[in-house]
mmCIF file of C-alpha atoms and ligand atoms in Angstrom:
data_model
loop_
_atom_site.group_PDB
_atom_site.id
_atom_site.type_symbol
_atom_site.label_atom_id
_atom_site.label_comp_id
_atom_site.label_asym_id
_atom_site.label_seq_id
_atom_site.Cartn_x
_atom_site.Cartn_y
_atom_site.Cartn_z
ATOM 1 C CA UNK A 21 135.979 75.804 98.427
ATOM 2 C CA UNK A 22 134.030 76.246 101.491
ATOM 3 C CA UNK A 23 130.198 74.798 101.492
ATOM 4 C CA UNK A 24 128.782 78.075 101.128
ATOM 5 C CA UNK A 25 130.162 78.307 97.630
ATOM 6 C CA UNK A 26 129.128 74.638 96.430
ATOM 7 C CA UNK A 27 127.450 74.891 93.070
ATOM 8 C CA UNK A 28 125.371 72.498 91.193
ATOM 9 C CA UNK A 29 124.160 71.996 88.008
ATOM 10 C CA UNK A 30 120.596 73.633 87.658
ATOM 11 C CA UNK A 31 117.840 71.308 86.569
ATOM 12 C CA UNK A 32 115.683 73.280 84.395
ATOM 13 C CA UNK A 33 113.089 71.897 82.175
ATOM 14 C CA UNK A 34 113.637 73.393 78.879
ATOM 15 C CA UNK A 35 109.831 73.690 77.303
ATOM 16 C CA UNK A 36 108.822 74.333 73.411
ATOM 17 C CA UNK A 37 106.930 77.929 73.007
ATOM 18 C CA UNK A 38 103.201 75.911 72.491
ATOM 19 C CA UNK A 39 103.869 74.371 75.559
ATOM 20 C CA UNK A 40 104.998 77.978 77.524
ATOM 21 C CA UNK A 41 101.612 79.292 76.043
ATOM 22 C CA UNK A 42 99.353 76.709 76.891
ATOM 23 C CA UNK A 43 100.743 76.522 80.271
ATOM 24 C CA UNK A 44 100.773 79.617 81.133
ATOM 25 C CA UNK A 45 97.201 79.950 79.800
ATOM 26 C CA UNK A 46 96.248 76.968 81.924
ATOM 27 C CA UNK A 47 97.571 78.165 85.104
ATOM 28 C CA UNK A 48 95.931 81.539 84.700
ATOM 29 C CA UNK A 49 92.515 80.117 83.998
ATOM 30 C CA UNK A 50 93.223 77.687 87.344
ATOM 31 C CA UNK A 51 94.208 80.975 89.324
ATOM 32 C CA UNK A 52 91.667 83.343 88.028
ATOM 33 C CA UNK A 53 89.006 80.871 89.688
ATOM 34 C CA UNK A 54 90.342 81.716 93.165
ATOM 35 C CA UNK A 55 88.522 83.899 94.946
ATOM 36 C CA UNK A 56 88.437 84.630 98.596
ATOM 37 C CA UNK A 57 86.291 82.789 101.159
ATOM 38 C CA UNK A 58 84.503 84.093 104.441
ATOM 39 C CA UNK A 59 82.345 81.594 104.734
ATOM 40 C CA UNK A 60 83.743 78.065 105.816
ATOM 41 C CA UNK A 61 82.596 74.842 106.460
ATOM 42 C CA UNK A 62 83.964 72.988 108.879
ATOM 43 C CA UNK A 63 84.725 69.945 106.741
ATOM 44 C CA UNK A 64 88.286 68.221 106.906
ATOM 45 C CA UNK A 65 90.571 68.347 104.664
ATOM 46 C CA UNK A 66 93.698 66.334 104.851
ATOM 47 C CA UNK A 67 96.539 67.395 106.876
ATOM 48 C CA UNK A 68 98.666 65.825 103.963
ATOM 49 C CA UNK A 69 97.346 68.989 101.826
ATOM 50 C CA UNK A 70 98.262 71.527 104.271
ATOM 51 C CA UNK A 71 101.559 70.056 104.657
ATOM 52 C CA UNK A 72 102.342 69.619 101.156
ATOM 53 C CA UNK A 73 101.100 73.158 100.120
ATOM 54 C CA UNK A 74 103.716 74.655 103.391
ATOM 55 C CA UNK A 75 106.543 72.770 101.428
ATOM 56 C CA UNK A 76 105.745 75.193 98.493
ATOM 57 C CA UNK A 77 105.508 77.537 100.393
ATOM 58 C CA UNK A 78 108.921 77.031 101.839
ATOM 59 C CA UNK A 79 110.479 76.707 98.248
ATOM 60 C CA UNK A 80 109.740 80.256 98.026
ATOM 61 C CA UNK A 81 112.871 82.371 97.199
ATOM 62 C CA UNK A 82 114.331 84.467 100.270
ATOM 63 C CA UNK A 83 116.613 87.614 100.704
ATOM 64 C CA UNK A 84 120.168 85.900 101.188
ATOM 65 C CA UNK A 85 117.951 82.863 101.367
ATOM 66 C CA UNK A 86 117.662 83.002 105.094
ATOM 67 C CA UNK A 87 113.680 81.558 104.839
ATOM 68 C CA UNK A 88 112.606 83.994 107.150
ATOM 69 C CA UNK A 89 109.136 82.636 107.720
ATOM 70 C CA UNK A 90 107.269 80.130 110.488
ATOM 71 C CA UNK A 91 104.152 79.179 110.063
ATOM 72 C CA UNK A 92 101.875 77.656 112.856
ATOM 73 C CA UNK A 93 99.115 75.504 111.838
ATOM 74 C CA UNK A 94 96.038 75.289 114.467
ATOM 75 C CA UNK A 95 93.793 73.342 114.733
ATOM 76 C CA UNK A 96 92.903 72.973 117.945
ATOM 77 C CA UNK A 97 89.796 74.328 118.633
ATOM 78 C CA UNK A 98 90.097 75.564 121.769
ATOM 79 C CA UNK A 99 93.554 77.518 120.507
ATOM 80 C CA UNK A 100 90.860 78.936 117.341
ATOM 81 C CA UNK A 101 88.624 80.248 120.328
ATOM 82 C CA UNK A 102 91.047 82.135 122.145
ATOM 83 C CA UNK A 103 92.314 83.135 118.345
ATOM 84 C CA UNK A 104 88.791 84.619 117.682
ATOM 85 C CA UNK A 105 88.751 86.085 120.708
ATOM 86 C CA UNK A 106 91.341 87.876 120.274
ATOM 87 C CA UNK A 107 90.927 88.913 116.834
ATOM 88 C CA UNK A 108 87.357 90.442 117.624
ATOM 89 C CA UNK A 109 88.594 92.418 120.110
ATOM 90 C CA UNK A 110 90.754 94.318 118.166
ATOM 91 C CA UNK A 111 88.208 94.092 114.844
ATOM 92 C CA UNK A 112 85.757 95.822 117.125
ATOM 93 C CA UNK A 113 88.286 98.692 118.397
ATOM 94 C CA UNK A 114 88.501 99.122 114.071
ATOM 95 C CA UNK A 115 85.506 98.904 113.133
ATOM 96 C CA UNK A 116 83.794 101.444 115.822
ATOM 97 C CA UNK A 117 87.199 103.653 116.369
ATOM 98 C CA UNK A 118 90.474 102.905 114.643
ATOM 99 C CA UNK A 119 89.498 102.810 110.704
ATOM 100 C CA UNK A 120 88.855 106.580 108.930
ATOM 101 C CA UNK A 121 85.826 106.761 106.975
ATOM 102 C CA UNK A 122 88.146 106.647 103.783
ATOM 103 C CA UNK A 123 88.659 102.921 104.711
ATOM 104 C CA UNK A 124 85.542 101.438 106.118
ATOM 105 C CA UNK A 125 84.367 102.956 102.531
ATOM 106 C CA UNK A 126 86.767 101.191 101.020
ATOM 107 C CA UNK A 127 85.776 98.022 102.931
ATOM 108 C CA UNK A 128 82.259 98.356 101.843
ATOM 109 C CA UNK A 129 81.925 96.092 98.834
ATOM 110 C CA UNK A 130 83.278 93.414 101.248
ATOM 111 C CA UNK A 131 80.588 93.423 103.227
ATOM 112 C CA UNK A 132 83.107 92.750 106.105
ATOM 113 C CA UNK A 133 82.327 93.300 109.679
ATOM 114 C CA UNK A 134 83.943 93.001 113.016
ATOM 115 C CA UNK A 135 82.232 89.047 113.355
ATOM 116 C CA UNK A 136 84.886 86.641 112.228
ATOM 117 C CA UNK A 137 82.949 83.214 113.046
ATOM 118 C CA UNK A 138 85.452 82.008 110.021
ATOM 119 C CA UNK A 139 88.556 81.744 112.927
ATOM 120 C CA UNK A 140 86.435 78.920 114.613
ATOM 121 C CA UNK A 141 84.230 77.506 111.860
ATOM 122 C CA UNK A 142 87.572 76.515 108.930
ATOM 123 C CA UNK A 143 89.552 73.802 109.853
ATOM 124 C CA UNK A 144 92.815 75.259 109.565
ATOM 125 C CA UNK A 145 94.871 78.635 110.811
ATOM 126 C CA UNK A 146 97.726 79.290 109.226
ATOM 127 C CA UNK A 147 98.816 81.621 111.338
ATOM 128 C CA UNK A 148 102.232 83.458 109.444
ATOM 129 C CA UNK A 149 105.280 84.899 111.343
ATOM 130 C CA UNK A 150 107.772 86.827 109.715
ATOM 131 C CA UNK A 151 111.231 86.122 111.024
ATOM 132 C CA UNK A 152 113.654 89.594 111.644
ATOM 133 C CA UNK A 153 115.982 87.278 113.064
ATOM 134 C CA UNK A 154 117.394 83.593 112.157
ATOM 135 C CA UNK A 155 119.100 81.572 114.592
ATOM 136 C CA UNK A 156 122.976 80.801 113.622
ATOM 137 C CA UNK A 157 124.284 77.790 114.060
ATOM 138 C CA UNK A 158 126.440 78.918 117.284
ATOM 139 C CA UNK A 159 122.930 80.282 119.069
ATOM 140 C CA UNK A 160 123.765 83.615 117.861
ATOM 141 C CA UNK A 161 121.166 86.020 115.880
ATOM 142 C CA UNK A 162 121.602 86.397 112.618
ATOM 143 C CA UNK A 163 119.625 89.561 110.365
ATOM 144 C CA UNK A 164 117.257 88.593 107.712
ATOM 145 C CA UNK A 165 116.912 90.531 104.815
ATOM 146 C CA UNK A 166 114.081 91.566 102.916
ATOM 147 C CA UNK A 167 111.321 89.768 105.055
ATOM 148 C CA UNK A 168 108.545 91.272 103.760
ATOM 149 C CA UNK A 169 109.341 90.760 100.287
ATOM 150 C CA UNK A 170 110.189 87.281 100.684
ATOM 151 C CA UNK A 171 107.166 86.482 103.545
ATOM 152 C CA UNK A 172 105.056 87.820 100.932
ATOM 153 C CA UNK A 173 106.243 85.723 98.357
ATOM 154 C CA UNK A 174 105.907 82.752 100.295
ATOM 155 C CA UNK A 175 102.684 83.709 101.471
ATOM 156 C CA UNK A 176 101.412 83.932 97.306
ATOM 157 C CA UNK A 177 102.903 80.534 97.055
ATOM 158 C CA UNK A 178 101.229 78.972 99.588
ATOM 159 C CA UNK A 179 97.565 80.699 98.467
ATOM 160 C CA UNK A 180 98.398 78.984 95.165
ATOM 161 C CA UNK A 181 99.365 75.791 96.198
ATOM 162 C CA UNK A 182 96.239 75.102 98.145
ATOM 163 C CA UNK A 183 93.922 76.635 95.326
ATOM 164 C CA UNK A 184 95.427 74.235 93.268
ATOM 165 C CA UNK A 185 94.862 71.610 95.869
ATOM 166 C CA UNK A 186 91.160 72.531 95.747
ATOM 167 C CA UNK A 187 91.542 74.438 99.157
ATOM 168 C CA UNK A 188 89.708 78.200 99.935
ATOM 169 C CA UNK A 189 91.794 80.448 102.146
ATOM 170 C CA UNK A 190 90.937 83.872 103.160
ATOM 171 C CA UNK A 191 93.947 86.276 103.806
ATOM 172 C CA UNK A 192 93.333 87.853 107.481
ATOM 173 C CA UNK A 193 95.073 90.725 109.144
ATOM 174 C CA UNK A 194 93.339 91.701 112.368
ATOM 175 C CA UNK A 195 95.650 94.631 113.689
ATOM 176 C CA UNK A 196 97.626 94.730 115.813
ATOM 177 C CA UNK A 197 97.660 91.068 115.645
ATOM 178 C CA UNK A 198 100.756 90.703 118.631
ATOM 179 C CA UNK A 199 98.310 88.916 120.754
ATOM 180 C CA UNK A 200 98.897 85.378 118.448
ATOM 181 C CA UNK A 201 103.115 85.882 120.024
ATOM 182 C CA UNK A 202 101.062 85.193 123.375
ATOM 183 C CA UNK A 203 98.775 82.561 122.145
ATOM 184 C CA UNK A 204 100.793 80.706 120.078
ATOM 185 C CA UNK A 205 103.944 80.914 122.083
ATOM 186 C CA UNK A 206 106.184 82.384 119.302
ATOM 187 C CA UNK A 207 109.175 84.701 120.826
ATOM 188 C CA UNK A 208 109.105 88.495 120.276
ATOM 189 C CA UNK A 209 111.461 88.258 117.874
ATOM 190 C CA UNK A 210 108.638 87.056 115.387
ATOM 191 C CA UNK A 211 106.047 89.362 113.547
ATOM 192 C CA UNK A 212 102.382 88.275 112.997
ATOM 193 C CA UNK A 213 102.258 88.472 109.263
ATOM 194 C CA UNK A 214 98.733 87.199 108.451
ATOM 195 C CA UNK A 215 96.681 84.737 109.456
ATOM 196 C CA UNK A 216 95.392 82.539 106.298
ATOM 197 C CA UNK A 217 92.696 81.418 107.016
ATOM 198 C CA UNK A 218 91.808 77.460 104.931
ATOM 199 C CA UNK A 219 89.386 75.084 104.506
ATOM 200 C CA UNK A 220 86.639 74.171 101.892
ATOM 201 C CA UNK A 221 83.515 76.863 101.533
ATOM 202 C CA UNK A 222 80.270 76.607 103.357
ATOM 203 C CA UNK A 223 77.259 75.544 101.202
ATOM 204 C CA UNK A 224 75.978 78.135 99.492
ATOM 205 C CA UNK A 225 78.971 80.589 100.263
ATOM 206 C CA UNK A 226 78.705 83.675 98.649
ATOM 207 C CA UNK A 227 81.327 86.116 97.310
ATOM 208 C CA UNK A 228 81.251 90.101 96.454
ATOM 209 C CA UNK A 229 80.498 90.912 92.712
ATOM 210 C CA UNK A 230 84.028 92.588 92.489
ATOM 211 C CA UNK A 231 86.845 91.838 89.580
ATOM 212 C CA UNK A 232 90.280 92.249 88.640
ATOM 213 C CA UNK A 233 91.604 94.631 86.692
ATOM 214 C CA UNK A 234 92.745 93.856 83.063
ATOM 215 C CA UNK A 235 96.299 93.386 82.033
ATOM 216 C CA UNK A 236 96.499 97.008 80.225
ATOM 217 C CA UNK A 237 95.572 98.434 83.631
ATOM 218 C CA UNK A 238 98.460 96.273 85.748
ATOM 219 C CA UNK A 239 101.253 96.424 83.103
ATOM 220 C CA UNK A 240 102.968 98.147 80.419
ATOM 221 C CA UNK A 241 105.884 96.638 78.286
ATOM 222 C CA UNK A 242 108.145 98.816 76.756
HETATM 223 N N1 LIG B 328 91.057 93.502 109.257
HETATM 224 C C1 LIG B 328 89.657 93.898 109.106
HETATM 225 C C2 LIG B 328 89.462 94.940 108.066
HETATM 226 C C3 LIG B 328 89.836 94.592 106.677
HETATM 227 C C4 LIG B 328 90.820 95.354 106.060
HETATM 228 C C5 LIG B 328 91.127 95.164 104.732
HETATM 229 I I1 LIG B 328 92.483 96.379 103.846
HETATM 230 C C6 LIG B 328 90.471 94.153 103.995
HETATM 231 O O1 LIG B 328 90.798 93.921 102.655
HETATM 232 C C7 LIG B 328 89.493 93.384 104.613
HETATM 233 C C8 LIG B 328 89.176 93.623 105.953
HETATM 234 C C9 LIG B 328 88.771 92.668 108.872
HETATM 235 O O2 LIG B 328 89.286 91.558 108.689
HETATM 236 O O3 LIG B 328 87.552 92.791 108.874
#
């Protein structure tokens, strides 16, 4: 049998149906607290937390399970700078050219604008790159399969994992975002997925009055 097709026995906690419920209940309630964060602090928080919460991230399932994600972590501030730069640049080109009218209304109840003081101000960038292409073992390039599905996935996990660990993030997408290949070195075979932004709120952070839809809205079960 060749290693590929090694097989283990799964470890699977087996849990009573009052424990499901009130675990499920329990996560919800944590999750349903998150909400996203513009306005950071520049407080610390421990690089232990931001490591620990990339290791769930990394547990994330993957198409063929080829873990086709890298994230870069900055914190240097002079790396943020250039990062903001950057970013404003092309937030600017949206705001005054790029977006339709249908969006920026869209945007409204966000209140966002082309200013993103957040990219110097938090004390982490998680700045996500979606891998088309692994490395094989022989230098070669291997395809990846499904990368946005399983980026994405990853990308939830890791959102989770620091709300749990009592840390804000704000999911940011200035576009095109190829300038953070340049800036963070990253080859060209990489895609700039998002850059999650993480760190604990500034005092008195506010938030937009805007909720989630109920369950009968999201689902049906048939
Ligand atoms: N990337 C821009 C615009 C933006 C777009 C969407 I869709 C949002 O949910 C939020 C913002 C910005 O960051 O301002």
């Amino acid at each position: 049998m060749s290693e590929a097709e090694t097989f283990l026995p799964l470890q699977f906690e087996r849990l009573d149906d009052d424990t499901m419920c009130r675990r499920a209940l329990a996560f919800y309630t944590q999750m349903r607290s998150r909400r996203t964060v513009r306005d950071f602090c520049s407080a610390p928080v421990p690089r232990q937390v931001i490591e620990d919460a990339l290791r769930t991230a990394g547990s994330a399932p993957s198409g063929a399970n080829m873990q086709p994600w890298h994230f870069v972590v900055v914190e240097s501030a002079r790396i943020k700078r250039q990062i903001r730069e950057a970013a404003e640049a092309e937030e600017r080109e949206f705001y005054q050219r790029r977006a339709s009218a249908e969006w920026l209304n869209a945007l409204a109840p966000l209140g966002t604008d082309a200013d993103k003081p957040f990219l110097e101000t938090a004390p982490y960038l998680i700045v996500i790159f979606l891998k088309k292409f692994s490395g094989g073992d022989g230098g070669e390039r291997l395809k990846n399969y499904y990368t946005s599905e399983s980026v994405g996935i990853a990308t939830g996990m890791l959102i989770a994992a620091l709300h749990n660990a009592g840390v804000a993030t704000l999911t940011h997408t200035p576009s095109p975002m190829k300038f953070l290949n340049e800036v963070l070195g990253r080859p060209a075979t990489e895609k700039p997925y998002m850059i999650l932004v993480a760190g604990l709120p500034a005092e008195g952070a506010r938030v937009p009055a805007i909720d989630k839809k109920p369950l009968d809205e999201i689902a049906d079960f048939m």
